[in-house]
Each structure stands twice: as structure tokens, then as C-alpha cells.
PDB file of N, CA and C in Angstrom:
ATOM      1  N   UNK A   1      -3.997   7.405 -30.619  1.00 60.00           N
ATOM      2  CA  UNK A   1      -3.698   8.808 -30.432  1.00 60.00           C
ATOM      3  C   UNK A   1      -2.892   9.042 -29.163  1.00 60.00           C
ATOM      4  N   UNK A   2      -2.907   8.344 -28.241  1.00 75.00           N
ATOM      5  CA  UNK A   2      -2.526   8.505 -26.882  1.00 75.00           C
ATOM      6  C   UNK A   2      -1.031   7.982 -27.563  1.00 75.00           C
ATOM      7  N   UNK A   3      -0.324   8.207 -26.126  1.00 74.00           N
ATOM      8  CA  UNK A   3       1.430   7.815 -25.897  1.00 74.00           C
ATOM      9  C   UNK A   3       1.349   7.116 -24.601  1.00 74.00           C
ATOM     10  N   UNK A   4       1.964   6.087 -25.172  1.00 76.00           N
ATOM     11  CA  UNK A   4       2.457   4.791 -23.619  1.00 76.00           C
ATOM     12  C   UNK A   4       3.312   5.616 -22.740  1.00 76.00           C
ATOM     13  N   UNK A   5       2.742   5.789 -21.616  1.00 69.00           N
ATOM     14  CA  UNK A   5       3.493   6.202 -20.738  1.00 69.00           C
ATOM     15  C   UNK A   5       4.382   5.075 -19.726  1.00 69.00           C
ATOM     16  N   UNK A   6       3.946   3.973 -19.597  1.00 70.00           N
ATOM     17  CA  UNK A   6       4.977   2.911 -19.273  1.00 70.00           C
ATOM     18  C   UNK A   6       4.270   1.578 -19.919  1.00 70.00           C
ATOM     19  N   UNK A   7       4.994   0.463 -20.203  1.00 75.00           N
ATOM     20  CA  UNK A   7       4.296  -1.051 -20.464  1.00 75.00           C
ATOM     21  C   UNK A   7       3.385  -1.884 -19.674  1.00 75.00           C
ATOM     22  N   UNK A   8       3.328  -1.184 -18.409  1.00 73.00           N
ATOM     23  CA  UNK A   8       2.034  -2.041 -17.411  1.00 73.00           C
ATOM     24  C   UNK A   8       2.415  -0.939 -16.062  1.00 73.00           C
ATOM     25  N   UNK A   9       0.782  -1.052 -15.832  1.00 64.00           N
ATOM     26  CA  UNK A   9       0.737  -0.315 -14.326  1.00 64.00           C
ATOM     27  C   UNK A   9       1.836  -1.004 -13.252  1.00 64.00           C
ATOM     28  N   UNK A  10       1.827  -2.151 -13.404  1.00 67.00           N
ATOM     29  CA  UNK A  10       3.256  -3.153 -12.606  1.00 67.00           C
ATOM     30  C   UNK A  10       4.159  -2.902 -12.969  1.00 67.00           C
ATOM     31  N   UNK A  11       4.724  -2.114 -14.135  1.00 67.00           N
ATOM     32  CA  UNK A  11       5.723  -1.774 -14.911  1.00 67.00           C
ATOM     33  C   UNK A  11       6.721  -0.116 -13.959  1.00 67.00           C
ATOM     34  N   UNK A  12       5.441   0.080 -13.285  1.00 64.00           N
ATOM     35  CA  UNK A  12       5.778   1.623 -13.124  1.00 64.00           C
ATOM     36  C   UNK A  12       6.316   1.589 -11.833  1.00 64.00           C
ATOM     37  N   UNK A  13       6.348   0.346 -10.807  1.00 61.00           N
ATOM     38  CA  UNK A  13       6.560   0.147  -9.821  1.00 61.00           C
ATOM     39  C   UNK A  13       7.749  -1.038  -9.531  1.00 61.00           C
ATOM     40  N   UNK A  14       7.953  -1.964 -10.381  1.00 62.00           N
ATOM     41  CA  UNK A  14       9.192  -2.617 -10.387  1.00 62.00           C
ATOM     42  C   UNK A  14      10.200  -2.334 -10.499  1.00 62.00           C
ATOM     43  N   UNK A  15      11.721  -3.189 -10.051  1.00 55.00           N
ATOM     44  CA  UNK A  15      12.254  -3.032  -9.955  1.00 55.00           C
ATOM     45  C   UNK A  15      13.406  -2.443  -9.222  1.00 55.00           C
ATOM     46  N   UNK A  16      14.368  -1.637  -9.404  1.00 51.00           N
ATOM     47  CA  UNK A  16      15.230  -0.414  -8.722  1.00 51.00           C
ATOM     48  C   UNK A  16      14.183   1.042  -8.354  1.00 51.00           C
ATOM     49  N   UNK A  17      13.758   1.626  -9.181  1.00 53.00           N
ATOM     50  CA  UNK A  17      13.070   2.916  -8.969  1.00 53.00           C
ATOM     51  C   UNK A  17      11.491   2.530 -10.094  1.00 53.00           C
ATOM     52  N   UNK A  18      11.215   1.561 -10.264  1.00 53.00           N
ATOM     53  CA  UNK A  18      10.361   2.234 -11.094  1.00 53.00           C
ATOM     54  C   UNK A  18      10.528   1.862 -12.327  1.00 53.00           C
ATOM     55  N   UNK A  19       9.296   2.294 -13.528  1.00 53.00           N
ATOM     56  CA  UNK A  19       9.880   2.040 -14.660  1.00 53.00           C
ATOM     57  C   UNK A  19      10.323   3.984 -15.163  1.00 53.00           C
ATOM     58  N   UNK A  20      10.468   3.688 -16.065  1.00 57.00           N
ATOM     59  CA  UNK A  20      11.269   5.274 -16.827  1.00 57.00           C
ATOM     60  C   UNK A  20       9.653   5.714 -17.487  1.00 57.00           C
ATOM     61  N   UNK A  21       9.776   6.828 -17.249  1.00 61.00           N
ATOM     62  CA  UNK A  21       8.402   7.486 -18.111  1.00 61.00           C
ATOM     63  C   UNK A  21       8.299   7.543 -18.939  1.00 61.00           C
ATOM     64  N   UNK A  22       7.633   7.360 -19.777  1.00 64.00           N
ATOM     65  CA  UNK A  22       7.663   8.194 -21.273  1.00 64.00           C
ATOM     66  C   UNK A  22       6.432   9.109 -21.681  1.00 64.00           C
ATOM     67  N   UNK A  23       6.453   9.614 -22.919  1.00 73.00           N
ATOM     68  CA  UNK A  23       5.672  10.578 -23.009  1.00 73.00           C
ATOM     69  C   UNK A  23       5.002  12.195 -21.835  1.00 73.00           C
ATOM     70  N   UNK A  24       4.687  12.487 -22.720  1.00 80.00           N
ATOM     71  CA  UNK A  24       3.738  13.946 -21.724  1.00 80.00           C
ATOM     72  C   UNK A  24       3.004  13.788 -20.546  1.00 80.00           C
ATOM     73  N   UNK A  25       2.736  14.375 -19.248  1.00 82.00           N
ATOM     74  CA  UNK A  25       1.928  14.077 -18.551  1.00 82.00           C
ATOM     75  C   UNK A  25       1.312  15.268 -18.205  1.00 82.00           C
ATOM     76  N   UNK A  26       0.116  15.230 -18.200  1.00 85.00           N
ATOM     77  CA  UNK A  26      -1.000  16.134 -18.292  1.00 85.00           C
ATOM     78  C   UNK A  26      -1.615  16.113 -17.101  1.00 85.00           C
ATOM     79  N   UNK A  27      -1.987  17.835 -16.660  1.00 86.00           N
ATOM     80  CA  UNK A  27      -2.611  17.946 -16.065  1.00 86.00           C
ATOM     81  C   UNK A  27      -3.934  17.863 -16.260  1.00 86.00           C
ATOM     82  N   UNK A  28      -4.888  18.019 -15.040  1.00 89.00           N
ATOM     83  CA  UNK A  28      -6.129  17.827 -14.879  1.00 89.00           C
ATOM     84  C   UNK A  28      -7.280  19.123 -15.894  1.00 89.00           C
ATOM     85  N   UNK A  29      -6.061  20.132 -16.386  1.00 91.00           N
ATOM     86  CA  UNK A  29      -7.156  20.918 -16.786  1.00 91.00           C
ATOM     87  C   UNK A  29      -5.954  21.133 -18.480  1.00 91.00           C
ATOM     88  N   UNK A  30      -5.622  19.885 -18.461  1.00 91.00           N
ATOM     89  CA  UNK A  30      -4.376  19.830 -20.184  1.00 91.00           C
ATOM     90  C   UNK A  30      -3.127  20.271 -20.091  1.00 91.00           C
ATOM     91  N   UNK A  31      -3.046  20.621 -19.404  1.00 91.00           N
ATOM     92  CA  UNK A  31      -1.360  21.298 -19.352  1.00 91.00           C
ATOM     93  C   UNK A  31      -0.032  20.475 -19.380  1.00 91.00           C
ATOM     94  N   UNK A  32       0.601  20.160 -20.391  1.00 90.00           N
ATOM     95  CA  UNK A  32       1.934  19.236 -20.296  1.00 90.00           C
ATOM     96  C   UNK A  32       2.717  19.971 -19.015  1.00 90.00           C
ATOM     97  N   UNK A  33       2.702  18.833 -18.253  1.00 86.00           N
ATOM     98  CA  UNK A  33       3.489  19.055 -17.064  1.00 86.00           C
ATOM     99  C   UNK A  33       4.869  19.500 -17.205  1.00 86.00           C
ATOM    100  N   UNK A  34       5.204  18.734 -17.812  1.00 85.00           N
ATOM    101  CA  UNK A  34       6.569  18.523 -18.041  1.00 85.00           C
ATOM    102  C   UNK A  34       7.539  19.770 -18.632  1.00 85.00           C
ATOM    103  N   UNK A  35       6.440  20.817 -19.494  1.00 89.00           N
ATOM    104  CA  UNK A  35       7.298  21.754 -19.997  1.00 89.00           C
ATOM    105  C   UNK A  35       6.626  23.443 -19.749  1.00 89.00           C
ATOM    106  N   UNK A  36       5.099  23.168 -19.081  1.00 92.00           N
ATOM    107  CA  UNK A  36       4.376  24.394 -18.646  1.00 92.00           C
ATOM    108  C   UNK A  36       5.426  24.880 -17.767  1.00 92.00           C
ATOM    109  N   UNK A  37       5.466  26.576 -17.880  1.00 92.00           N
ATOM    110  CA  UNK A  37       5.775  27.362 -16.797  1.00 92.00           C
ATOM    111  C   UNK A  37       5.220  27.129 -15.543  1.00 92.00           C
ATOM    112  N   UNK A  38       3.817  26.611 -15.779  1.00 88.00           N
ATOM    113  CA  UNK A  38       3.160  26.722 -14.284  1.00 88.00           C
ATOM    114  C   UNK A  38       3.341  25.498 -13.309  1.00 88.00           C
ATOM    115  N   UNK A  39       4.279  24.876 -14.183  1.00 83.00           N
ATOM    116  CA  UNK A  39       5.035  23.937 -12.851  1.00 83.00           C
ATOM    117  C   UNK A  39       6.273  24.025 -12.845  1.00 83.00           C
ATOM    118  N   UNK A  40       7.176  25.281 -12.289  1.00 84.00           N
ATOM    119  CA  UNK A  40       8.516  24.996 -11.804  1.00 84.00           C
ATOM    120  C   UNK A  40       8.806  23.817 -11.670  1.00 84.00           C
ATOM    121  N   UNK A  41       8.280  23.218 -10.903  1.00 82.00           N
ATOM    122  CA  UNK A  41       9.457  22.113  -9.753  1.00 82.00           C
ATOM    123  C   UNK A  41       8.889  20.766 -10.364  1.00 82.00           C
ATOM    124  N   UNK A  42       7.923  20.560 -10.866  1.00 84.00           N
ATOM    125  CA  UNK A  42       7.542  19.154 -12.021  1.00 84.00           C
ATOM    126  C   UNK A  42       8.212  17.857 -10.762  1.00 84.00           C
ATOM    127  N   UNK A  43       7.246  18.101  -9.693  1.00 83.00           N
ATOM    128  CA  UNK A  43       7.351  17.089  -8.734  1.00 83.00           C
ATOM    129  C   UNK A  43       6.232  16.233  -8.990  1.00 83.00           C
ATOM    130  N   UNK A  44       6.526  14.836  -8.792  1.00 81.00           N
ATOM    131  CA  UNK A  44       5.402  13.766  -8.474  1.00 81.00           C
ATOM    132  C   UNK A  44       5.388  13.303  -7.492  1.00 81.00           C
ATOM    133  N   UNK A  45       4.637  13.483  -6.098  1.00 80.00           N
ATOM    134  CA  UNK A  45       4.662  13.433  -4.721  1.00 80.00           C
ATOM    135  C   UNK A  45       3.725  12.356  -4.670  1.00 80.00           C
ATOM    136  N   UNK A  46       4.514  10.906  -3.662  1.00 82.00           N
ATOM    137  CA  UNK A  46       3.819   9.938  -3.699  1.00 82.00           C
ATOM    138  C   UNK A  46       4.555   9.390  -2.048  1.00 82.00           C
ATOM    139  N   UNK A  47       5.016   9.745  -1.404  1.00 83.00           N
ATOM    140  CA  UNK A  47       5.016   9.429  -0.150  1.00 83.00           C
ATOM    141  C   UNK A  47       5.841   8.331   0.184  1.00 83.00           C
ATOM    142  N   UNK A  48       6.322   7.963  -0.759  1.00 83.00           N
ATOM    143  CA  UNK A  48       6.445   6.104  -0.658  1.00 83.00           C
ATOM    144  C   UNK A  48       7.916   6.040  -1.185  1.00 83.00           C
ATOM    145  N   UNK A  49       8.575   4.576  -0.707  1.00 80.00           N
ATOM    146  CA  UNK A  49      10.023   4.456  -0.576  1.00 80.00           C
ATOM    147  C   UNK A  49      10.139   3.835  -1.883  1.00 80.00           C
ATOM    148  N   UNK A  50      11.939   3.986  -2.142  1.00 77.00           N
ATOM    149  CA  UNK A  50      11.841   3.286  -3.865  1.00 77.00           C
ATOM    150  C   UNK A  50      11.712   1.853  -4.223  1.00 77.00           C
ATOM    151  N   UNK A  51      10.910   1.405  -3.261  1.00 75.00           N
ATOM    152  CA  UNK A  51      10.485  -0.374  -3.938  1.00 75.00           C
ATOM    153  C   UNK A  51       8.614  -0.295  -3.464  1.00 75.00           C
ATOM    154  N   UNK A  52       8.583   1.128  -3.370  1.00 76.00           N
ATOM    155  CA  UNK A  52       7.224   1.480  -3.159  1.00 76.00           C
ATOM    156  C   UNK A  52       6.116   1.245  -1.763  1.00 76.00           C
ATOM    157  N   UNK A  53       6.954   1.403  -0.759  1.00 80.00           N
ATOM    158  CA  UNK A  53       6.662   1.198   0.758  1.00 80.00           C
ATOM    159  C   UNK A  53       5.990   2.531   1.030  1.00 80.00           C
ATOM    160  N   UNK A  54       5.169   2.515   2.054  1.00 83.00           N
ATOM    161  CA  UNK A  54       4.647   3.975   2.510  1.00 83.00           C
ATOM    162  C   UNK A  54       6.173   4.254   3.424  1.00 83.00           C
ATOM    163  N   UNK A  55       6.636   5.287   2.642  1.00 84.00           N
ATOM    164  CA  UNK A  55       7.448   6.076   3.858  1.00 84.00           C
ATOM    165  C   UNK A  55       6.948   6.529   4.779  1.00 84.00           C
ATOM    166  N   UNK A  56       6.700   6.593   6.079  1.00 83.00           N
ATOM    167  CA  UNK A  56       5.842   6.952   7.068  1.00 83.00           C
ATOM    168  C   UNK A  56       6.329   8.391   7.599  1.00 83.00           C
ATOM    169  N   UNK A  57       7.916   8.661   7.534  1.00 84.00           N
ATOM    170  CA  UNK A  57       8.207   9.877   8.263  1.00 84.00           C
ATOM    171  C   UNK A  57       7.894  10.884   7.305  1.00 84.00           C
ATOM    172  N   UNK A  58       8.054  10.523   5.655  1.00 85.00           N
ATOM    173  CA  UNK A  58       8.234  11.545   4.700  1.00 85.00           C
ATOM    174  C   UNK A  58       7.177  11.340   3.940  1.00 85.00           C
ATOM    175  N   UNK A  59       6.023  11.683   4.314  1.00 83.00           N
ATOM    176  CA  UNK A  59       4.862  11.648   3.115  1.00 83.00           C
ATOM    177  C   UNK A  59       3.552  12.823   3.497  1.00 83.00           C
ATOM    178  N   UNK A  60       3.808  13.737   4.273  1.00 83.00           N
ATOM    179  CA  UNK A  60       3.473  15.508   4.165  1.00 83.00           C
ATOM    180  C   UNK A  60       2.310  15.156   4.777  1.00 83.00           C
ATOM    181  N   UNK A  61       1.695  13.655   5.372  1.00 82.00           N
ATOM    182  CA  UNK A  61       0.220  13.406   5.660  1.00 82.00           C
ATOM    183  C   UNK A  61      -0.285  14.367   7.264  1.00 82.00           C
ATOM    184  N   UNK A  62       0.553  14.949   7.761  1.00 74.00           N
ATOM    185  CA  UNK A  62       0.369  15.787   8.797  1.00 74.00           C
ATOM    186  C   UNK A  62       1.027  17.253   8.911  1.00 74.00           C
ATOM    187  N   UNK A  63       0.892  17.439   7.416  1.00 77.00           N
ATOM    188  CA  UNK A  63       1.650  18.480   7.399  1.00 77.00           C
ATOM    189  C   UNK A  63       0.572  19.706   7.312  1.00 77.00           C
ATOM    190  N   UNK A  64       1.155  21.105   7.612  1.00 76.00           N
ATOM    191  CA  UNK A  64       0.135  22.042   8.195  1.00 76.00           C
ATOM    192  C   UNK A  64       1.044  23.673   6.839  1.00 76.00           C
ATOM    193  N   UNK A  65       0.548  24.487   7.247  1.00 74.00           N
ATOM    194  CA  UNK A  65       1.065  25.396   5.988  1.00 74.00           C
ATOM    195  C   UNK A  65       2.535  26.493   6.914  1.00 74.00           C
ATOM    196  N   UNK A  66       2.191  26.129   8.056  1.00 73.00           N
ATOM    197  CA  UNK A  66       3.339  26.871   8.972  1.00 73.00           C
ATOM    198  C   UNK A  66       3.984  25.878   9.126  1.00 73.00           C
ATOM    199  N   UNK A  67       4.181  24.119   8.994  1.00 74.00           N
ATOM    200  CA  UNK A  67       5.199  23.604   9.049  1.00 74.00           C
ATOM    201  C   UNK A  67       6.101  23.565   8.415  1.00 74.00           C
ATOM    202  N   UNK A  68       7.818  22.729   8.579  1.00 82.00           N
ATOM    203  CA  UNK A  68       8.655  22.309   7.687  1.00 82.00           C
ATOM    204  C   UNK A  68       8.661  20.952   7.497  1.00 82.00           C
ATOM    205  N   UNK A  69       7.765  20.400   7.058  1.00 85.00           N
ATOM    206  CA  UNK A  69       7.565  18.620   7.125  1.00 85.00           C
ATOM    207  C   UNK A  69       8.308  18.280   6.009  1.00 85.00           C
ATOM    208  N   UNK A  70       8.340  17.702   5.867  1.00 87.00           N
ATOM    209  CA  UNK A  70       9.368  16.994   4.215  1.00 87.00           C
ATOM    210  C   UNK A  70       8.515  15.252   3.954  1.00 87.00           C
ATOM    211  N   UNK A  71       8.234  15.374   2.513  1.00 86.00           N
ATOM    212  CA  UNK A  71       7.643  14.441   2.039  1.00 86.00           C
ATOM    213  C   UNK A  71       8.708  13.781   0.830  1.00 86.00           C
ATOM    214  N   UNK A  72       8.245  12.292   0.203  1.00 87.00           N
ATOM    215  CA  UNK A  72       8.883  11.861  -0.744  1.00 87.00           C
ATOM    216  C   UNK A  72       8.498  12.550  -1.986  1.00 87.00           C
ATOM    217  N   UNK A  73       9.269  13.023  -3.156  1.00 85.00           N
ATOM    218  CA  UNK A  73       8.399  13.508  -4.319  1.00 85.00           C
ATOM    219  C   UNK A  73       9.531  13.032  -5.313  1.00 85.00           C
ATOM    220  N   UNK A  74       9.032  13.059  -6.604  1.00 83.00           N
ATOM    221  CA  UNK A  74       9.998  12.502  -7.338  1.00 83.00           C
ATOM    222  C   UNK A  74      10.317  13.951  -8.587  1.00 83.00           C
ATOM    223  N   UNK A  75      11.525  14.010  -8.723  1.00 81.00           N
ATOM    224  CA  UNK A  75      11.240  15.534 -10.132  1.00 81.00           C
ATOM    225  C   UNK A  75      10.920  14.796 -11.190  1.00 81.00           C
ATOM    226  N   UNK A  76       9.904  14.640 -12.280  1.00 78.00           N
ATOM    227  CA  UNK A  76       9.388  14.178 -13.331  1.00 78.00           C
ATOM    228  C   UNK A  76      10.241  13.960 -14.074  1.00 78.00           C
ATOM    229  N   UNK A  77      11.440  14.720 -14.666  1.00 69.00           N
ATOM    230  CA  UNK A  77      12.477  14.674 -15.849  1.00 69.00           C
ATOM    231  C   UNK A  77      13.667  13.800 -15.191  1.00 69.00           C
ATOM    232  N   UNK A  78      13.405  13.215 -13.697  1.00 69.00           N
ATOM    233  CA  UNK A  78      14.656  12.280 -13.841  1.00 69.00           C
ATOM    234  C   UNK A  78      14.359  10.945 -14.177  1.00 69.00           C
ATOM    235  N   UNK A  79      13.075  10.459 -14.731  1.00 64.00           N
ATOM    236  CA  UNK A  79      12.822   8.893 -15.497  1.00 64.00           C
ATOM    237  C   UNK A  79      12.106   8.003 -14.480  1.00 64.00           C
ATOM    238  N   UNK A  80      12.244   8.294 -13.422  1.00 70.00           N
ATOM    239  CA  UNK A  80      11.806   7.587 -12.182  1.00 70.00           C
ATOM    240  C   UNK A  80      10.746   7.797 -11.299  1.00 70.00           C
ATOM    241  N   UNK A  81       9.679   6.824 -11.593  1.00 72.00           N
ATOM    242  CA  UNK A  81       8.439   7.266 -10.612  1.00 72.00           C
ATOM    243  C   UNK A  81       8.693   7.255  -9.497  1.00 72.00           C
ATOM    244  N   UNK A  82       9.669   6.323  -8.643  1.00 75.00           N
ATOM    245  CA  UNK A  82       9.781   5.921  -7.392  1.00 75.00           C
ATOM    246  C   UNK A  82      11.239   6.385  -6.638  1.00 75.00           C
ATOM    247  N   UNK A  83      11.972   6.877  -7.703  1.00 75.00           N
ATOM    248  CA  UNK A  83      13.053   7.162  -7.305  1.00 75.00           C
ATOM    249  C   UNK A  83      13.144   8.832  -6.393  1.00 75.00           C
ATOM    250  N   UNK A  84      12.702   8.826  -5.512  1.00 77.00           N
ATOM    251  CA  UNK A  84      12.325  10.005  -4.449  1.00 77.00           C
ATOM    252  C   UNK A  84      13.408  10.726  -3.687  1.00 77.00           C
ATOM    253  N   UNK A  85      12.908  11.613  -3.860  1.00 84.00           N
ATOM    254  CA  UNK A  85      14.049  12.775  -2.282  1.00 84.00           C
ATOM    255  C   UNK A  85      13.124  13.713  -1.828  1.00 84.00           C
ATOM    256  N   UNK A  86      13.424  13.492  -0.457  1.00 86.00           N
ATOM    257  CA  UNK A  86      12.785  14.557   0.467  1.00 86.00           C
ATOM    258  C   UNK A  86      12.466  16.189  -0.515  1.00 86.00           C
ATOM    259  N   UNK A  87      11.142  16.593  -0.035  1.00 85.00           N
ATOM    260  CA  UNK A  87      11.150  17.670  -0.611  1.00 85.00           C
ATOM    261  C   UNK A  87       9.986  18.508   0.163  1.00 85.00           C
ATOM    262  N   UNK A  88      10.357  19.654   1.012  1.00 85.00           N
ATOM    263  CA  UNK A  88       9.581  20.640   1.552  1.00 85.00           C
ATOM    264  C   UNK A  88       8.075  20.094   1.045  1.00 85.00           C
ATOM    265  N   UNK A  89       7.116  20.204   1.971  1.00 84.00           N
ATOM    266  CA  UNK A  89       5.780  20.135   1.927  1.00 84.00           C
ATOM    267  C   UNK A  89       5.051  20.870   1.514  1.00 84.00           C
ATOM    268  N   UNK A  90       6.018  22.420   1.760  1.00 83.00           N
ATOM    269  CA  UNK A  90       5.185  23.621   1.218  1.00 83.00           C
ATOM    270  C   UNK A  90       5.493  24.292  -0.095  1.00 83.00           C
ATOM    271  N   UNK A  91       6.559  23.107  -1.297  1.00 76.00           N
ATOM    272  CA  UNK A  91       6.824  23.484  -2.312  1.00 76.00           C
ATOM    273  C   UNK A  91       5.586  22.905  -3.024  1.00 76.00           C
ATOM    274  N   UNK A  92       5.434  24.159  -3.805  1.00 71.00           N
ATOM    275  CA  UNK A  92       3.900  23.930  -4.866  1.00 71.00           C
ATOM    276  C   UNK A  92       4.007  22.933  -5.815  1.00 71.00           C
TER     277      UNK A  92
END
């Protein structure tokens, strides 16, 4: 019943960026991420550089709600778990 979302958890992290996603990704309370209204920006925020390093300057871990910190996040619809750009801390 489920959909492969990649061929191995090692799968999702190799390579150039990552592997390519597939299928729906669901939130914690069902919501397809990918096409709900209630996620504009369909970011996956993971802190980390694209061969999967902790980015240390860009990963929001000291970030406060009056700052402008910038973290790594990835937009879901470009195929790439790891493939990241800076993105405001205080985008939802």
C-alpha cells in the first residue's frame, strides 16, 4: 500500500545531492506535503551541506524569533534531499 520514497535510507544521502524523491510526503497529522495549502514553502530543513556535513553557520540551531539567522532547507519539489539554499529561520 505504501510508495517507495527512495531505494535505501543510503540512497537518500549519496551521491551529488541526494537521491530524487518519490512519492507523497506526509505530515505528522496526514497531510500531503507536497500539495496542502498549509505548506506554502514545502521546505525540508536539515542543516547540513550537499554531501551531508553539518553546516555549522546555516542550520537555525541558535536561532531566536527576532533574529535573521539563515538555515539549510531544501524546497521538496526540486528532487533533492540534500540539495539546500539558505533560507530565513523564521519562514514557517
Amino acid at each position: 500500500q505504501g510508495q517507495l520514497l527512495a531505494k535505501s535510507w543510503s540512497s537518500l544521502f549519496e551521491g551529488q545531492s541526494g537521491a530524487a524523491l518519490r512519492g507523497p510526503i506526509y505530515s505528522f497529522n496526514g497531510r500531503n506535503v507536497l500539495t496542502d495549502p498549509l505548506w506554502p514553502h514545502r521546505l525540508a530543513w536539515h542543516g547540513s551541506t550537499p554531501r551531508g556535513g553539518h553546516a555549522r553557520r546555516w542550520d537555525c540551531q541558535g536561532w531566536r524569533s527576532s533574529g535573521t539567522a539563515e538555515g539549510m532547507a531544501t524546497v521538496l519539489g526540486e528532487g533533492r534531499l540534500l540539495a539546500g539554499h539558505r533560507h530565513n529561520c523564521s519562514t514557517p
